[in-house]
CSV table of C-alpha atoms and ligand atoms in Angstrom, one decimal:
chain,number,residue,atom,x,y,z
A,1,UNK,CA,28.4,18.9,22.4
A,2,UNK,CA,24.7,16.7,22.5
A,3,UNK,CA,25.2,13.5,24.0
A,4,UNK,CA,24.7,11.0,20.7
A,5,UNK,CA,24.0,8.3,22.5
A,6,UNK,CA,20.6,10.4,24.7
A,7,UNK,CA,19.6,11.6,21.2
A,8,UNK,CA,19.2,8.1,19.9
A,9,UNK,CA,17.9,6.8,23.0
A,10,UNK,CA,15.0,9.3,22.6
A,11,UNK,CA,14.5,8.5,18.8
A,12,UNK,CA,14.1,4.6,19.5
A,13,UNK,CA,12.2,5.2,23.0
A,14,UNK,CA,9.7,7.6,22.2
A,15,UNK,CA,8.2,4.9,19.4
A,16,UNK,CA,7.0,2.2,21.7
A,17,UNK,CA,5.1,-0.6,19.6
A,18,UNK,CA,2.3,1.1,20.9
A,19,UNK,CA,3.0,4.6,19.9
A,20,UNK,CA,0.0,5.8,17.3
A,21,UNK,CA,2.7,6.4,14.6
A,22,UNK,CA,4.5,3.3,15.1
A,23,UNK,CA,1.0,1.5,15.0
A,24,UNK,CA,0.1,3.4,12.0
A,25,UNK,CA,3.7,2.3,10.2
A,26,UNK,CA,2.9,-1.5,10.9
A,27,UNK,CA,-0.4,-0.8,9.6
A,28,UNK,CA,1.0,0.4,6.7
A,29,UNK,CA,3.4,-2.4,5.9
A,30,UNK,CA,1.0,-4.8,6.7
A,31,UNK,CA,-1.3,-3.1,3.7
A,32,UNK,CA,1.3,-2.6,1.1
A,33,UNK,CA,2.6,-6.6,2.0
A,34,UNK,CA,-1.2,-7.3,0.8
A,35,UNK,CA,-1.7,-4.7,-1.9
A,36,UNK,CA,1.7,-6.0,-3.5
A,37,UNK,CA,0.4,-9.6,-3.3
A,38,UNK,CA,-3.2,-8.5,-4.7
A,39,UNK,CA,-1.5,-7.1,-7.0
A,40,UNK,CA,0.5,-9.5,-8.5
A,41,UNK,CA,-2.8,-11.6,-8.3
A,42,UNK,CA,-4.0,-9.5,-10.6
A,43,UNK,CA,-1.2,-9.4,-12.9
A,44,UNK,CA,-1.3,-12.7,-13.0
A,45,UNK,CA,-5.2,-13.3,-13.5
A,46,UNK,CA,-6.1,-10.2,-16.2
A,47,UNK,CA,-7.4,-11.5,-19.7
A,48,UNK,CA,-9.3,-9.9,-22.2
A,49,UNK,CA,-9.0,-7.1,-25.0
A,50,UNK,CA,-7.0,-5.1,-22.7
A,51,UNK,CA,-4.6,-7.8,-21.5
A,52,UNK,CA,-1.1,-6.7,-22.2
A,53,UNK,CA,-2.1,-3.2,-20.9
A,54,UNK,CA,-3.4,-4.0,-17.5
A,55,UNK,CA,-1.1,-7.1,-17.2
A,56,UNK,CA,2.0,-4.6,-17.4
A,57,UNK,CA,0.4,-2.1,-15.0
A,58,UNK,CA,-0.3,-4.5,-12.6
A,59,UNK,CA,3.0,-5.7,-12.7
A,60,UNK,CA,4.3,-2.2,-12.2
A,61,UNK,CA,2.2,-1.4,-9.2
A,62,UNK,CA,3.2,-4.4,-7.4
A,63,UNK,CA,6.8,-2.9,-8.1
A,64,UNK,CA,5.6,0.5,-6.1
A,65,UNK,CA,3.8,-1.7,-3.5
A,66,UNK,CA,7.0,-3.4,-2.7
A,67,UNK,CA,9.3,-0.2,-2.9
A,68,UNK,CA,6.5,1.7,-0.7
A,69,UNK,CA,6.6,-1.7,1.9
A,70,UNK,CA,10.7,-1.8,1.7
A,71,UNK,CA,10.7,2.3,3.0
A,72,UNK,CA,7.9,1.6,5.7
A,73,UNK,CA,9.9,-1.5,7.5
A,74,UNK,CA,12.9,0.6,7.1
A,75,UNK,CA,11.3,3.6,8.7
A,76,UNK,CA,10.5,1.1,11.6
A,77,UNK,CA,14.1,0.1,12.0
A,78,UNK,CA,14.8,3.5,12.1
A,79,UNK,CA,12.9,4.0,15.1
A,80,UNK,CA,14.0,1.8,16.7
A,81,UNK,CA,10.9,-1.4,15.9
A,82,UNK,CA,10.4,-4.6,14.7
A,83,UNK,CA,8.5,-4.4,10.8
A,84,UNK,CA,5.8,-7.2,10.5
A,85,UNK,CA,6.6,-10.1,8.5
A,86,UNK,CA,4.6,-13.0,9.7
A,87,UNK,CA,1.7,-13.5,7.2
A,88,UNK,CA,-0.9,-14.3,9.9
A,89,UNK,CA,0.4,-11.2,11.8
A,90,UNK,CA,0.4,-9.1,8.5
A,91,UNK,CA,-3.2,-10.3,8.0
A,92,UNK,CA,-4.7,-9.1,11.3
A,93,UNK,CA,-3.0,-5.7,10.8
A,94,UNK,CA,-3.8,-4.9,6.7
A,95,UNK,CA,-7.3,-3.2,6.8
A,96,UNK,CA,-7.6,-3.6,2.8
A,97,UNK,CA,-9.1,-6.4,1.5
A,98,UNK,CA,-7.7,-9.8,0.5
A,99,UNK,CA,-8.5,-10.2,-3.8
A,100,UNK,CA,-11.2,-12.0,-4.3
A,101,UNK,CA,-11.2,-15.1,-7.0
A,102,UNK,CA,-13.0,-14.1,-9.9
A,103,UNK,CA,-13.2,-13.6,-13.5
A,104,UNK,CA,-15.0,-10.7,-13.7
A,105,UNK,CA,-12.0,-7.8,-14.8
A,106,UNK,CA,-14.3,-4.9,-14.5
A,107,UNK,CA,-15.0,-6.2,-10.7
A,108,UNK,CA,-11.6,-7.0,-10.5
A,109,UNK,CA,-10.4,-3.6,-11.4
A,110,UNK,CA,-13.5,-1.8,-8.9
A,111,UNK,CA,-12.0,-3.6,-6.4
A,112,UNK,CA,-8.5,-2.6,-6.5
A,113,UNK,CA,-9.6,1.1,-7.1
A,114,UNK,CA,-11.9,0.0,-3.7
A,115,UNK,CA,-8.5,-0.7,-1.6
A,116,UNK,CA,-6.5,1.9,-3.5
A,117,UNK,CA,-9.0,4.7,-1.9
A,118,UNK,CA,-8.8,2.9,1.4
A,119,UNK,CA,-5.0,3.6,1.1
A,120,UNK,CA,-4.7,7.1,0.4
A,121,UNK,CA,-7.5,7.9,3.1
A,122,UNK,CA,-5.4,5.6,6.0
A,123,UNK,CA,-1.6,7.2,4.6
A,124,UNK,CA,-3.2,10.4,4.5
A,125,UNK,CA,-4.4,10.6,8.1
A,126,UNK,CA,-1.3,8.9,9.3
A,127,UNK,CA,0.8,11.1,8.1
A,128,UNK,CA,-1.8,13.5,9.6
A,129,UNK,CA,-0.8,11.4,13.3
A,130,UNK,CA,2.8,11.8,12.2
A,131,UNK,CA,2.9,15.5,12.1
A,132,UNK,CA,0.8,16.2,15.5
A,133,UNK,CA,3.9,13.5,16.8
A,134,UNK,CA,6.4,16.1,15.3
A,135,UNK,CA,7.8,13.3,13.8
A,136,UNK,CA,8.8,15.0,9.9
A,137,UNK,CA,10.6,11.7,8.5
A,138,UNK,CA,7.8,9.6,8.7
A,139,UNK,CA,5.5,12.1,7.2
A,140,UNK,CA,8.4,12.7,4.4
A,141,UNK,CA,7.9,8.8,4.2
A,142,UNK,CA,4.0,8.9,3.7
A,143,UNK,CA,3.8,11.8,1.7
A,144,UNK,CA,5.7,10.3,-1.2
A,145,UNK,CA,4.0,7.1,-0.5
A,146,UNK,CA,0.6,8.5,-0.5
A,147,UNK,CA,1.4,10.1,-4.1
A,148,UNK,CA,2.1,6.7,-5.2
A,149,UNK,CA,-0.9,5.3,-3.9
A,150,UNK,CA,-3.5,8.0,-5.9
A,151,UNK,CA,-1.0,7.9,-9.0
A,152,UNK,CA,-2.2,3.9,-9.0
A,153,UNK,CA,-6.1,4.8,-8.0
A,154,UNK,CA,-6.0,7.6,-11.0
A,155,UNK,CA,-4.7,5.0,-13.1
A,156,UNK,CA,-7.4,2.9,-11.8
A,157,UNK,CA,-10.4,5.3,-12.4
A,158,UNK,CA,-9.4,5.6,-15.6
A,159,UNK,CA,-9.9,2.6,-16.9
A,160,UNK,CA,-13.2,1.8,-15.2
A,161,UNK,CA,-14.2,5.1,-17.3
A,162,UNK,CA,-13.5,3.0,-20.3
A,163,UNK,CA,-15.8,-0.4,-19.8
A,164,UNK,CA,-14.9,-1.5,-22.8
A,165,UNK,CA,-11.5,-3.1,-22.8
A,166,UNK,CA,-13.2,-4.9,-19.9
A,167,UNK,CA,-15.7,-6.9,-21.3
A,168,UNK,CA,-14.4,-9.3,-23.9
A,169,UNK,CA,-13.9,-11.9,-21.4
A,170,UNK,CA,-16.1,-10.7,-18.2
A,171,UNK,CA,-18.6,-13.8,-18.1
A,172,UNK,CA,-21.1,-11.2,-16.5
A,173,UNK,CA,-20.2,-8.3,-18.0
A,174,UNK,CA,-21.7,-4.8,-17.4
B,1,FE2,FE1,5.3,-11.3,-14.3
């Protein structure tokens, strides 16, 4: 009969802090934390012809953001680690940008699709990290997370296709 105990002591053990897919994970967490916060910034902030329409899927990425941040610090307690929470240490560890103040919506909106891109190239090659570490939960984890992130950057390129629902109340449009 395995020893329960040994099998869990390997789990935890094996994913120091320092291990590439624990570092990856806090990376992660750290980037949704932000991307849900940027993007309730934006649900907050959007005017214009298209308002109702980007205010609602704003709202509803932030929902994913904070699902996708929820599964990533659980995935770290399931290793046996401590999720980042602290905002400045959450700030040194997202690698996506901070929303800018503006008014602009059709910079606004290049911007999020900016950090959405960044997100599905960082989950994607962690996930990458996570497989050579023959570690299949986590890249379970980041799959479906990753699927998420280019759902919201399709969504994204979409509009910025359609300039025109931007423009109403950009002061520099174009
Ligand atoms: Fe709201």
């Amino acid at each position: 009969m395995p020893d329960v105990h040994e099998a869990e002591r390997q789990i935890t053990e094996t994913n120091s802090p320092e291990h590439p897919v624990v570092r990856d994970l806090q990376c992660q967490l750290a980037n949704a934390l932000l991307a849900f916060i940027n993007y309730k910034h934006y649900h907050w902030q959007v005017s214009g012809p298209w308002f109702r329409d980007l205010h609602l899927m704003f709202d509803e990425f932030a929902k994913e953001a904070a699902e996708a941040l929820d599964e990533i610090a659980e995935r770290l307690r399931m290793i046996g680690q401590d999720p980042v929470f602290l905002l400045d240490e959450v700030a040194r560890r997202a690698t996506i940008r901070p929303a800018a103040i503006r008014d602009d919506m059709r910079a606004m909106i290049q911007e999020a699709d900016e950090n959405a891109i960044l997100l599905i190239s960082e989950v994607r090659q962690a996930a990458l990290n996570a497989d050579e570490a023959e570690d299949p939960g986590t890249v379970d984890l980041l799959s479906k997370i990753v699927r998420v992130y280019e759902k919201q950057e399709w969504y994204l390129r979409e509009v910025l296709k359609s300039p025109s629902g931007l423009l109403g109340n950009s002061r520099k449009a174009g």
